[in-house]
Short mmCIF file of C-alpha atoms in Angstrom, two decimals:
data_model
loop_
_atom_site.label_atom_id
_atom_site.label_comp_id
_atom_site.label_asym_id
_atom_site.label_seq_id
_atom_site.Cartn_x
_atom_site.Cartn_y
_atom_site.Cartn_z
CA MET A 1 9.84 -11.00 -3.52
CA ASP A 2 9.93 -8.16 -1.09
CA TYR A 3 11.99 -4.97 -2.19
CA ALA A 4 11.74 -2.84 0.94
CA SER A 5 9.28 -4.44 3.57
CA MET A 6 9.86 -2.84 6.85
CA PRO A 7 8.06 -3.92 10.25
CA MET A 8 6.27 -1.07 11.90
CA ARG A 9 6.98 -0.69 15.50
CA LEU A 10 5.40 1.71 18.03
CA THR A 11 7.12 3.82 20.54
CA THR A 12 6.39 0.82 22.98
CA HIS A 13 8.60 -1.09 20.67
CA ARG A 14 5.67 -3.65 19.81
CA PHE A 15 5.32 -4.81 16.35
CA ALA A 16 2.29 -3.10 14.74
CA GLY A 17 2.50 -4.33 11.22
CA TYR A 18 4.47 -3.93 7.93
CA CYS A 19 4.65 -1.72 4.91
CA GLY A 20 6.84 -2.04 1.67
CA LEU A 21 7.06 -2.57 -1.87
CA VAL A 22 6.49 -5.92 -3.59
CA ALA A 23 6.39 -6.94 -7.28
CA GLY A 24 3.07 -8.40 -6.27
CA HIS A 25 0.38 -8.14 -9.18
CA ALA A 26 2.76 -5.42 -10.68
CA SER A 27 6.58 -5.49 -11.56
CA ALA A 28 9.96 -4.62 -10.17
CA ASP A 29 9.95 -1.23 -12.18
CA GLU A 30 6.43 -0.31 -11.10
CA PRO A 31 5.97 -2.21 -7.80
CA GLU A 32 2.89 -2.42 -5.49
CA ILE A 33 2.80 -0.89 -2.08
CA ALA A 34 1.70 -3.36 0.60
CA TYR A 35 0.93 -2.69 4.20
CA GLU A 36 -1.04 -4.54 7.00
CA LEU A 37 -1.55 -3.69 10.58
CA LEU A 38 -2.81 -5.39 13.63
CA ARG A 39 -6.31 -4.84 14.12
CA ALA A 40 -5.72 -3.22 17.52
CA ASP A 41 -3.67 -0.54 15.65
CA HIS A 42 -6.30 0.47 13.07
CA GLY A 43 -7.42 4.15 13.16
CA ASN A 44 -4.33 5.78 14.53
CA GLY A 45 -2.77 6.95 11.19
CA TYR A 46 0.04 4.41 11.31
CA ALA A 47 -0.59 2.93 7.84
CA THR A 48 -0.96 6.40 6.26
CA GLU A 49 2.36 7.40 7.92
CA ALA A 50 4.22 4.22 6.76
CA ALA A 51 2.66 4.35 3.45
CA ARG A 52 3.74 7.92 2.85
CA ALA A 53 7.15 7.12 3.95
CA THR A 54 7.41 4.16 1.39
CA VAL A 55 6.01 6.28 -1.41
CA ASP A 56 8.74 8.97 -0.59
CA ALA A 57 11.47 6.29 -0.36
CA ALA A 58 10.38 4.81 -3.70
CA ALA A 59 10.72 8.19 -5.29
CA GLY A 60 14.08 8.33 -4.33
CA THR A 61 14.98 5.15 -6.33
CA GLY A 62 13.76 6.88 -9.63
CA ARG A 63 10.73 4.97 -9.87
CA ARG A 64 8.03 6.77 -11.70
CA GLN A 65 4.81 4.94 -10.83
CA LEU A 66 3.52 2.69 -7.89
CA TRP A 67 0.58 0.51 -7.75
CA ALA A 68 -1.76 -0.87 -5.09
CA THR A 69 -4.32 -3.44 -5.29
CA VAL A 70 -7.20 -3.54 -2.86
CA ARG A 71 -10.32 -5.68 -2.42
CA SER A 72 -13.41 -3.86 -3.32
CA TRP A 73 -14.77 -4.10 0.33
CA ASN A 74 -11.60 -2.54 2.03
CA GLU A 75 -12.52 1.01 2.68
CA GLN A 76 -9.82 1.50 5.30
CA SER A 77 -7.08 0.84 2.68
CA PHE A 78 -8.85 3.25 0.32
CA ARG A 79 -8.91 5.94 2.77
CA VAL A 80 -5.18 5.49 3.30
CA LEU A 81 -4.12 5.35 -0.43
CA ASP A 82 -6.62 8.65 -1.11
CA LYS A 83 -4.73 10.41 1.77
CA ILE A 84 -1.21 9.82 0.26
CA GLY A 85 -2.20 10.61 -3.49
CA PHE A 86 -3.32 7.37 -5.12
CA THR A 87 -6.12 7.23 -7.51
CA ARG A 88 -8.35 4.44 -8.39
CA THR A 89 -8.25 3.13 -12.07
CA GLU A 90 -10.72 1.44 -14.05
CA ARG A 91 -8.77 -1.86 -13.90
CA ILE A 92 -10.46 -4.62 -11.84
CA SER A 93 -9.15 -8.13 -11.37
CA THR A 94 -11.59 -10.71 -10.05
CA ASP A 95 -10.96 -14.21 -8.54
CA ASP A 96 -12.85 -16.66 -6.30
CA PHE A 97 -12.63 -14.00 -3.50
CA GLY A 98 -14.27 -11.20 -5.36
CA ALA A 99 -13.04 -8.00 -7.01
CA THR A 100 -9.76 -6.27 -6.59
CA ILE A 101 -9.36 -2.53 -7.62
CA TRP A 102 -6.07 -1.28 -8.97
CA CYS A 103 -4.82 2.11 -7.82
CA THR A 104 -2.02 4.04 -8.87
CA ILE A 105 0.41 7.01 -8.19
CA GLY A 106 2.92 8.86 -10.37
CA LEU A 107 6.02 9.67 -8.54
CA ARG A 108 8.06 13.01 -8.76
CA THR A 109 11.50 12.11 -9.08
CA SER A 110 14.57 14.71 -8.44
#
């Protein structure tokens, strides 16, 4: 179930991807951030900008922690998460497609 999934649109009004919070592998109280961009839009900072805005919005809801799960090979997603303050945990899930690393961030609530 999506809790706050927003499509990303560029100034050209073209769809670029999405970013939002989902229960995913986590929970409604401590949801996962999820984002995906069209390959043509990689490397422009759009995912970082959208993820940062999503983290800020989540903090405004009173949540104290967010999660992200990233396939071990996805260095681009790790870079995005590193830039906005997520840290990798020792928790690793595995399935038929390989290893998934769990990352987390504590939120400051006002």
